[in-house]
XYZ file of C-alpha atoms in Angstrom:
623
model
C 4.570 -0.547 -7.276
C 1.849 -3.149 -6.847
C 2.384 -3.236 -3.089
C 1.441 0.459 -2.834
C -1.985 -0.522 -4.216
C -2.660 -3.314 -1.738
C -5.826 -1.564 -0.547
C -7.214 -1.639 -4.103
C -6.733 -5.403 -4.351
C -6.054 -7.444 -1.226
C -7.298 -10.747 -2.689
C -4.586 -11.652 -5.196
C -1.442 -10.349 -6.886
C 0.456 -11.026 -10.047
C 3.389 -9.813 -12.154
C 4.322 -10.257 -15.802
C 7.771 -9.122 -16.953
C 9.150 -9.631 -20.453
C 11.789 -7.550 -22.163
C 10.834 -3.893 -22.092
C 7.481 -4.295 -20.318
C 6.497 -5.056 -16.742
C 2.901 -5.366 -15.558
C 1.940 -5.649 -11.883
C -1.504 -6.116 -10.407
C -3.445 -6.278 -7.152
C -6.848 -7.924 -7.437
C -10.156 -7.260 -5.728
C -12.083 -10.393 -6.691
C -15.649 -9.598 -7.802
C -16.389 -11.825 -10.839
C -15.027 -15.364 -11.390
C -13.372 -15.483 -7.991
C -11.186 -18.495 -8.770
C -10.350 -17.863 -12.409
C -9.692 -14.151 -12.850
C -5.999 -13.989 -11.860
C -4.082 -11.112 -13.469
C -2.020 -10.271 -15.442
C -4.067 -12.399 -17.830
C -3.195 -13.407 -21.391
C -4.718 -14.856 -24.536
C -4.174 -18.509 -25.536
C -0.599 -18.184 -26.796
C 0.626 -15.535 -24.356
C 1.075 -12.810 -26.956
C -1.482 -10.384 -25.474
C -1.448 -9.506 -21.754
C -3.754 -7.298 -19.704
C -4.049 -5.670 -16.300
C -7.531 -4.270 -15.726
C -9.326 -2.384 -12.954
C -13.109 -2.076 -13.144
C -16.128 -3.988 -14.400
C -17.487 -4.640 -17.888
C -21.248 -4.941 -17.529
C -21.923 -6.288 -21.021
C -19.152 -8.900 -20.856
C -21.554 -11.845 -21.173
C -22.965 -10.451 -24.405
C -19.455 -9.781 -25.729
C -18.343 -13.269 -24.715
C -21.069 -14.821 -26.901
C -19.953 -12.638 -29.829
C -16.321 -13.697 -29.383
C -17.130 -17.392 -28.992
C -18.975 -17.213 -32.306
C -15.797 -15.758 -33.812
C -13.809 -18.787 -32.618
C -12.073 -17.377 -29.539
C -11.266 -19.842 -26.772
C -11.814 -18.845 -23.123
C -10.085 -20.275 -20.038
C -12.019 -18.243 -17.451
C -15.473 -16.782 -16.832
C -14.062 -13.301 -16.133
C -14.841 -10.015 -17.820
C -11.083 -9.404 -17.972
C -10.543 -12.160 -20.518
C -13.326 -10.722 -22.675
C -11.263 -7.529 -23.133
C -8.222 -9.557 -24.207
C -10.096 -11.390 -26.968
C -11.995 -8.263 -27.969
C -8.625 -6.567 -28.470
C -7.502 -9.485 -30.657
C -10.637 -8.984 -32.735
C -10.830 -5.180 -32.948
C -7.479 -3.784 -31.831
C -7.599 -0.481 -29.956
C -11.199 0.015 -31.144
C -12.230 -2.580 -28.575
C -12.944 0.315 -26.189
C -15.965 1.314 -28.291
C -17.746 -1.955 -27.425
C -17.178 -1.884 -23.677
C -20.022 -0.895 -21.379
C -18.717 -0.305 -17.900
C -16.037 1.362 -15.818
C -12.440 0.591 -16.594
C -8.793 1.502 -16.641
C -6.609 -1.069 -18.325
C -3.262 -1.690 -19.997
C -2.787 -4.225 -22.797
C 0.646 -5.358 -23.946
C 0.633 -6.712 -27.506
C 3.892 -8.644 -27.732
C 3.560 -9.406 -31.439
C 3.350 -5.753 -32.391
C 5.383 -4.455 -29.417
C 2.506 -2.121 -28.606
C 1.094 -0.911 -25.295
C -2.508 0.276 -25.092
C -3.775 2.268 -22.105
C -7.490 3.101 -21.895
C -9.867 4.769 -19.473
C -13.671 4.628 -19.329
C -15.845 7.287 -20.888
C -16.671 9.495 -17.901
C -13.691 8.750 -15.654
C -15.089 6.394 -13.018
C -11.735 4.628 -12.756
C -8.465 6.606 -12.538
C -5.306 6.102 -14.599
C -2.091 8.100 -14.119
C 1.166 8.025 -16.042
C 4.686 9.441 -15.937
C 6.460 10.040 -19.212
C 10.191 10.562 -19.668
C 12.711 9.986 -22.451
C 13.492 6.597 -20.917
C 10.136 5.147 -19.979
C 6.414 5.278 -19.488
C 5.311 4.453 -15.939
C 1.604 4.111 -15.141
C -0.774 3.045 -12.415
C -4.222 3.378 -10.884
C -2.742 5.716 -8.299
C 0.147 8.175 -8.182
C 1.668 6.262 -5.250
C 2.473 3.381 -7.583
C 4.325 5.721 -9.928
C 6.284 7.303 -7.080
C 7.459 3.823 -6.042
C 9.695 3.816 -9.117
C 13.062 5.356 -8.167
C 13.241 7.066 -11.564
C 10.460 9.448 -10.492
C 11.632 12.366 -8.363
C 8.484 14.206 -7.269
C 8.590 17.926 -7.914
C 5.628 20.249 -7.419
C 4.182 22.066 -10.431
C 3.439 25.597 -9.098
C 0.843 26.465 -11.728
C -1.314 23.588 -10.467
C -1.502 25.182 -7.025
C -3.024 28.210 -8.715
C -5.414 25.967 -10.651
C -6.400 24.231 -7.409
C -7.263 27.530 -5.724
C -9.188 28.594 -8.817
C -11.404 25.497 -8.991
C -10.818 23.713 -5.653
C -9.873 20.611 -7.684
C -7.635 19.976 -10.711
C -9.454 19.779 -14.051
C -7.343 18.736 -17.019
C -4.463 16.316 -17.546
C -1.943 17.758 -15.100
C -1.413 16.754 -11.497
C 0.484 18.621 -8.802
C 3.599 16.583 -9.660
C 5.661 17.572 -12.657
C 5.511 15.054 -15.527
C 2.783 12.975 -13.839
C -0.464 13.167 -15.805
C -3.999 11.816 -15.840
C -5.205 9.954 -18.892
C -8.429 11.858 -19.484
C -11.808 10.080 -19.456
C -12.857 8.728 -22.838
C -9.236 8.629 -24.035
C -6.742 5.911 -24.869
C -2.988 5.979 -25.377
C -0.949 3.845 -27.771
C 2.788 3.455 -27.147
C 4.908 1.971 -29.892
C 8.588 2.256 -30.804
C 9.124 4.888 -28.141
C 6.316 7.125 -29.409
C 3.041 7.873 -27.659
C -0.240 8.845 -29.236
C -3.345 9.843 -27.272
C -6.771 9.988 -28.867
C -10.276 10.669 -27.644
C -12.589 7.775 -28.474
C -15.797 9.138 -26.866
C -17.422 12.434 -26.012
C -20.815 13.444 -24.716
C -22.836 14.906 -27.593
C -26.306 16.445 -27.636
C -28.366 15.253 -30.622
C -31.883 16.633 -30.649
C -34.461 14.057 -29.600
C -37.942 14.036 -31.102
C -39.353 12.124 -28.142
C -42.351 13.461 -26.290
C -41.994 13.872 -22.547
C -44.201 10.831 -21.989
C -42.150 8.605 -24.330
C -38.908 9.903 -22.817
C -40.147 8.881 -19.357
C -40.897 5.351 -20.578
C -37.470 4.990 -22.191
C -35.718 6.377 -19.124
C -37.531 3.953 -16.845
C -36.591 0.972 -19.029
C -32.995 2.137 -19.327
C -32.560 2.570 -15.571
C -34.073 -0.852 -14.898
C -31.576 -2.343 -17.348
C -28.526 -0.537 -16.007
C -29.323 -1.451 -12.385
C -29.728 -5.094 -13.404
C -26.310 -5.000 -15.086
C -24.673 -3.244 -12.150
C -25.907 -5.995 -9.825
C -23.846 -8.637 -11.668
C -21.408 -9.933 -9.066
C -20.125 -13.108 -7.451
C -19.889 -11.331 -4.087
C -22.471 -9.467 -1.931
C -23.677 -6.031 -3.107
C -24.785 -3.119 -0.918
C -26.201 0.372 -1.426
C -25.009 3.755 -0.234
C -28.275 5.233 1.032
C -28.388 9.018 1.214
C -32.138 9.245 1.652
C -32.318 11.076 -1.684
C -34.348 10.369 -4.805
C -31.490 8.929 -6.876
C -30.123 6.321 -4.476
C -33.625 5.348 -3.319
C -34.886 4.872 -6.881
C -31.905 2.666 -7.746
C -32.595 0.627 -4.629
C -36.222 0.189 -5.690
C -35.108 -1.337 -9.010
C -32.628 -3.616 -7.259
C -35.223 -4.780 -4.715
C -37.220 -6.342 -7.569
C -34.251 -8.620 -8.289
C -34.741 -11.577 -5.960
C -31.347 -13.105 -6.799
C -29.540 -10.668 -4.490
C -29.752 -10.088 -0.758
C -29.196 -6.343 -0.410
C -27.924 -4.189 2.423
C -27.781 -0.410 2.874
C -25.276 1.927 4.539
C -25.684 5.481 5.828
C -23.652 7.933 7.897
C -24.591 10.717 10.302
C -22.742 13.235 12.462
C -22.590 13.730 16.197
C -23.205 17.485 15.955
C -26.762 18.649 16.731
C -28.445 20.853 14.162
C -26.861 19.143 11.147
C -29.230 17.812 8.494
C -29.435 14.095 9.241
C -30.018 11.782 6.278
C -30.403 8.648 8.383
C -34.160 8.941 9.042
C -34.806 9.087 5.276
C -32.473 6.153 4.662
C -34.398 4.166 7.287
C -37.634 4.940 5.447
C -36.132 3.535 2.234
C -34.750 0.487 4.030
C -38.173 -0.330 5.505
C -39.904 0.284 2.182
C -37.724 -2.219 0.302
C -36.900 -4.679 3.084
C -33.190 -3.912 3.073
C -30.875 -4.786 5.958
C -29.749 -1.337 7.090
C -26.501 -0.278 8.781
C -25.553 3.206 9.899
C -22.828 5.009 11.794
C -21.943 8.309 13.431
C -18.697 10.287 13.253
C -17.538 13.470 14.972
C -14.859 16.120 14.656
C -12.130 13.892 16.133
C -12.733 11.220 13.492
C -12.658 13.892 10.787
C -9.399 15.406 12.043
C -7.684 12.058 12.587
C -8.434 10.947 9.037
C -7.508 14.147 7.150
C -3.832 13.147 6.610
C -5.022 9.798 5.312
C -7.620 11.552 3.155
C -4.759 13.407 1.472
C -2.683 10.250 1.068
C -5.523 8.330 -0.559
C -6.881 11.178 -2.714
C -3.387 12.083 -3.998
C -4.774 15.134 -5.764
C -5.793 18.230 -3.784
C -9.576 18.363 -3.800
C -12.004 20.386 -1.695
C -14.291 17.511 -0.807
C -15.069 17.208 2.938
C -17.832 14.616 2.254
C -15.057 12.280 1.084
C -14.087 11.738 4.713
C -17.617 10.585 5.505
C -17.570 8.332 2.438
C -14.403 6.699 3.744
C -16.018 5.886 7.074
C -19.264 4.546 5.647
C -17.227 2.398 3.221
C -15.266 1.084 6.174
C -18.566 0.118 7.789
C -19.754 -1.611 4.590
C -16.483 -3.528 4.318
C -17.689 -5.774 7.133
C -20.561 -6.974 4.932
C -19.945 -6.423 1.186
C -17.255 -5.877 -1.465
C -19.438 -3.867 -3.870
C -21.456 -0.700 -3.200
C -23.907 1.014 -5.540
C -24.301 4.795 -5.408
C -26.653 7.369 -6.927
C -23.685 9.533 -7.946
C -24.125 11.199 -11.320
C -27.893 11.671 -11.388
C -27.584 15.419 -10.847
C -25.027 15.837 -13.645
C -27.063 13.749 -16.078
C -30.488 15.254 -15.374
C -29.853 18.754 -13.994
C -30.250 18.339 -10.256
C -28.364 21.334 -8.864
C -30.044 24.657 -8.126
C -27.196 26.478 -9.864
C -28.595 25.241 -13.212
C -31.995 26.757 -12.453
C -30.509 30.008 -11.166
C -28.161 30.519 -14.119
C -30.940 29.654 -16.572
C -33.191 32.317 -15.066
C -30.377 34.826 -14.801
C -29.592 34.486 -18.512
C -33.291 34.731 -19.418
C -33.719 37.908 -17.409
C -30.585 39.380 -18.995
C -32.054 38.775 -22.449
C -35.493 40.113 -21.599
C -34.400 43.187 -19.657
C -30.872 43.941 -20.812
C -30.786 47.597 -19.862
C -32.540 47.320 -16.512
C -30.489 44.319 -15.464
C -27.144 45.786 -16.490
C -27.576 48.825 -14.306
C -28.767 46.428 -11.555
C -29.634 48.695 -8.676
C -30.000 47.257 -5.209
C -33.750 47.130 -5.756
C -33.177 45.317 -9.027
C -31.077 42.661 -7.338
C -33.706 42.269 -4.652
C -36.296 41.733 -7.353
C -34.067 39.193 -9.050
C -33.628 37.496 -5.695
C -37.388 37.199 -5.318
C -37.724 35.945 -8.882
C -35.174 33.172 -8.397
C -36.394 32.316 -4.899
C -32.837 32.108 -3.631
C -31.351 33.614 -0.486
C -27.897 33.332 -2.059
C -28.577 35.471 -5.101
C -25.920 38.027 -4.150
C -23.185 35.881 -5.727
C -24.954 36.202 -9.107
C -24.902 39.993 -9.018
C -21.416 40.386 -10.576
C -22.485 38.107 -13.458
C -25.188 40.415 -14.732
C -22.926 42.292 -17.132
C -20.895 39.239 -18.137
C -21.718 36.737 -20.909
C -22.183 33.100 -19.892
C -18.939 32.005 -21.556
C -16.897 34.365 -19.396
C -17.957 33.012 -16.023
C -19.340 29.451 -16.165
C -16.348 27.110 -15.945
C -18.404 24.680 -13.804
C -20.838 24.961 -10.919
C -18.083 25.361 -8.331
C -16.457 28.203 -10.286
C -19.162 30.535 -8.972
C -17.048 30.334 -5.809
C -19.880 30.600 -3.247
C -17.978 32.729 -0.768
C -14.461 31.543 -1.615
C -11.698 34.162 -1.685
C -12.732 36.909 -4.083
C -9.159 37.756 -4.992
C -6.827 34.778 -4.962
C -3.833 37.033 -5.608
C -4.256 38.529 -2.148
C -3.253 35.168 -0.717
C -0.170 34.590 -2.886
C 3.273 35.906 -2.054
C 4.768 38.281 -4.614
C 7.286 35.747 -5.933
C 4.735 32.955 -6.188
C 2.219 35.195 -7.976
C 4.879 36.041 -10.561
C 5.771 32.358 -10.975
C 2.230 31.233 -11.744
C 1.092 34.257 -13.737
C 2.378 32.827 -17.016
C -0.062 29.889 -16.964
C -3.789 30.561 -17.274
C -5.595 28.310 -14.746
C -8.723 28.354 -16.943
C -6.907 26.864 -19.908
C -7.900 23.327 -18.903
C -11.631 24.046 -19.200
C -12.001 26.507 -22.092
C -12.416 23.763 -24.693
C -15.432 22.393 -22.838
C -17.116 25.795 -22.907
C -16.520 25.981 -26.657
C -17.499 22.356 -27.385
C -20.962 22.719 -25.854
C -22.187 25.629 -27.965
C -24.373 23.418 -30.201
C -26.995 22.815 -27.496
C -29.192 24.743 -25.066
C -27.962 26.457 -21.908
C -28.908 23.714 -19.430
C -27.141 21.049 -21.478
C -24.099 23.303 -21.883
C -23.776 23.511 -18.108
C -24.236 19.757 -17.740
C -21.542 19.096 -20.352
C -19.042 21.419 -18.677
C -19.701 19.910 -15.253
C -19.451 16.345 -16.575
C -16.037 17.109 -18.066
C -14.694 18.991 -15.069
C -16.265 18.678 -11.633
C -17.739 15.190 -12.097
C -14.619 13.660 -13.642
C -11.933 15.340 -11.531
C -13.666 15.802 -8.178
C -16.745 13.673 -7.486
C -15.591 10.489 -9.211
C -12.059 10.840 -7.879
C -13.487 10.999 -4.360
C -15.850 8.100 -5.030
C -13.122 5.781 -6.293
C -10.316 6.695 -3.895
C -12.331 6.631 -0.667
C -14.122 3.349 -1.369
C -11.030 1.596 -2.707
C -9.169 2.736 0.409
C -11.407 0.164 2.114
C -11.126 -2.414 -0.689
C -14.684 -1.658 -1.811
C -15.739 -1.319 -5.445
C -18.215 1.504 -6.055
C -20.645 1.261 -8.973
C -22.583 4.214 -10.377
C -25.521 3.172 -12.617
C -26.495 6.755 -13.526
C -23.085 7.091 -15.211
C -23.582 4.136 -17.516
C -22.738 5.768 -20.835
C -26.032 4.571 -22.297
C -27.870 6.549 -19.613
C -25.607 9.563 -20.104
C -26.133 9.537 -23.875
C -29.896 9.242 -23.493
C -29.962 12.106 -20.989
C -27.837 14.231 -23.336
C -30.355 13.705 -26.141
C -33.117 15.328 -24.087
C -33.745 19.088 -24.265
C -32.885 21.260 -21.304
C -36.534 21.935 -20.452
C -36.984 18.210 -19.752
C -34.400 18.644 -16.990
C -34.976 22.135 -15.599
C -38.551 23.348 -15.966
C -39.699 26.532 -14.292
C -38.204 26.430 -10.816
C -37.978 22.632 -10.684
C -34.676 20.853 -11.182
C -34.244 17.275 -12.419
C -37.775 17.442 -13.802
C -37.945 14.275 -15.914
C -36.028 12.158 -13.408
C -38.348 13.110 -10.558
C -41.401 12.647 -12.764
C -40.204 9.217 -13.895
C -39.018 7.984 -10.508
C -41.621 9.671 -8.335
C -43.857 6.624 -8.151
C -40.964 4.438 -7.002
C -39.878 6.600 -4.070
C -41.651 7.181 -0.731
C -43.290 10.623 -0.503
C -41.099 11.683 2.431
C -38.042 11.277 0.214
C -39.547 12.600 -3.018
C -40.567 15.938 -1.471
C -37.664 16.537 0.909
C -35.470 19.562 0.257
C -32.171 18.769 -1.463
C -29.406 18.998 1.134
C -26.282 17.698 -0.573
C -24.105 15.882 1.943
C -23.982 18.253 4.927
C -20.671 17.422 6.654
C -20.289 19.971 9.509
C -16.589 20.508 8.804
C -16.997 24.320 8.868
C -18.013 24.425 12.521
C -15.332 21.862 13.414
C -12.556 23.883 11.770
C -13.359 26.968 13.817
C -13.816 25.104 17.128
C -12.409 21.683 17.997
C -9.994 21.615 15.035
C -8.929 25.280 15.122
C -5.646 24.818 17.031
C -4.656 21.782 14.981
C -5.246 23.640 11.719
C -3.386 26.715 12.968
C -0.352 24.599 13.923
C -0.256 23.079 10.431
C -0.652 26.298 8.441
C 1.695 28.435 10.542
C 4.365 25.744 10.855
C 7.778 27.124 9.845
C 8.145 24.560 7.066
C 4.763 25.496 5.629
C 5.586 29.208 5.675
C 9.031 28.641 4.137
C 7.465 27.123 1.041
C 6.850 30.710 0.005
C 3.459 30.240 -1.632
C 1.297 32.353 0.658
C 1.548 35.553 2.665
C 1.862 34.752 6.340
C -0.213 37.795 7.333
C -3.037 36.816 4.967
C -3.108 33.250 6.294
C -3.207 34.537 9.866
C -6.043 36.898 8.984
C -8.025 34.084 7.318
C -7.648 31.951 10.434
C -8.623 34.795 12.784
C -11.642 35.844 10.704
C -12.823 32.272 10.454
C -12.600 31.656 14.190
C -14.555 34.855 14.793
C -17.097 34.837 11.963
C -16.904 31.360 10.375
C -16.417 32.757 6.859
C -13.302 31.018 5.516
C -13.836 27.287 6.077
C -13.364 26.425 2.389
C -10.096 28.332 2.136
C -8.777 26.768 5.332
C -9.690 23.252 4.212
C -7.869 23.847 0.925
C -4.794 25.347 2.601
C -4.649 22.512 5.134
C -4.980 19.688 2.635
C -2.406 21.317 0.351
C 0.131 21.509 3.192
C -0.581 17.905 4.194
C -0.095 16.935 0.554
C 3.385 18.483 0.491
C 4.369 16.669 3.663
C 2.997 13.346 2.445
C 4.222 13.255 -1.163
C 7.272 15.524 -1.247
C 8.709 15.155 2.234
C 7.348 11.648 2.927
C 6.862 12.470 6.619
C 6.004 9.098 8.189
C 3.977 10.677 10.982
C 1.437 11.819 8.430
C 0.778 8.503 6.756
C -1.329 7.501 9.784
C -1.572 3.871 8.651
C -1.562 2.787 12.273
C -3.572 5.761 13.548
C -5.685 4.838 16.534
C -8.957 6.297 15.341
C -11.743 5.869 17.881
C -14.253 3.436 16.390
C -17.372 5.362 15.348
C -20.694 4.252 16.801
C -22.221 1.513 14.690
C -25.936 0.763 14.576
C -27.435 -2.156 12.686
C -31.125 -2.707 12.034
C -33.421 -4.520 9.658
């Protein structure tokens, strides 16, 4: 099992086996390089831990525990968790500030504790049967146990095509689950109990905008300082955006660290290129800058490996680019810092602005909006300043709770009727399970706050946890790189949640307070650039250079014999995409799903691509 996770920890390995428990570990050495060997125990060997992640307040906790009489053998944050468990039991999770997935075996009480960090930065999977509990940082470790016979869960295919990722506990494999963020599991005497120890709440703050800006600035300075704690070099993923550039500006003040930055671009002309903005930031803060270029061949060659590393089906083409830029960084650092999470904490996506205005207009002009003539929609389009307003038209007569399952649920051109794709038998098979069941509780839980914060809560619990952070962890760890995300420090998240929605989305401006607070730290070219996301040109590749490869995969006899999809509908999707370029999302999802079946159910060795001869992308280094 541990060998399957070699990429997550190439520096060291360890195993502890005693009676009914076995713990295996692969270590990526970041803190206390010589003394942090795992599995690690307390003084008398009655409490053992395996731990993936970083605890940023471990030095503060260490002082607390020393005062309580605990004796330490190492300088690692791992040992702090062990002694904190001795002191507080399973409530130790409440004191931890960081990203983590860990297992503690308490031999005295014959108790196993599994825990995962608050927002889901680090993954933790488990398989539960009448005989055993099997767990790991990745599904591959679980599948290494011969007890586990992988079997697809059909209803999760339907959930995947509903959301383009898998919110909730279930995975595509029957009886393999995710421990949800902010949850822990206790196993004792053959019984398991899962409880939620943290949730994002929205208390009303009395702070003025000016005072909120001051607190936010101080909080971000603190969290960046904590995220820089490392005994190995630290680098920055530089997107040329406000978030990553602002974090870099805080880090540049810290003279203890020599920083480097990493950016990726694409060989296709006409694609928004983030590298010029990243170069501006690098010059501004004196950072050693590295960048690279990839093309369609690199993208295609890596897709099978993308599926093998991600393990869950996720529509996330930028993950391929993240893999390559992490591979570049691997030559220089073991830790990368990213601006991931700033949009979910402070309202950075245009969908929040558009939905806010849509709901306001519906309240102000209920009758006029409900009839929504073509002229009315055109007027709404002008009001929201969006060329993509057409997708909001069907929402005019629907209440917010009936359509907002997360930002990606607005589909943005995805298949309007999923059932048209499914075969008759498969549609009947999955009809008994509501794909929206996994997210309904988040819609209900957020009703005690304003509309902007409701959307942020839903997205934090769904898209952020089960898509963006999954991608961030799996693609960087594929290159033995640890990714840190200061905006997702739970102290930052809780502070952001305390702020009213109009501090985040004001008028037509998104991420209002963050831009206002960080504006003076960021070069003007970056502050005022249009938000572009991460524009991977996969859509043009899938209808041109990759078209034949994709067609061969989706119309392969084995793929068709699975019986999930109508052959004629798949053929029509492919033909329409090659002609009009309108189905790239569907084709990416269909392709990755088929590759997933081959990789995890059929174990086709040709698709593991571990020895794939990928042409080295062009590398450029500058200071």
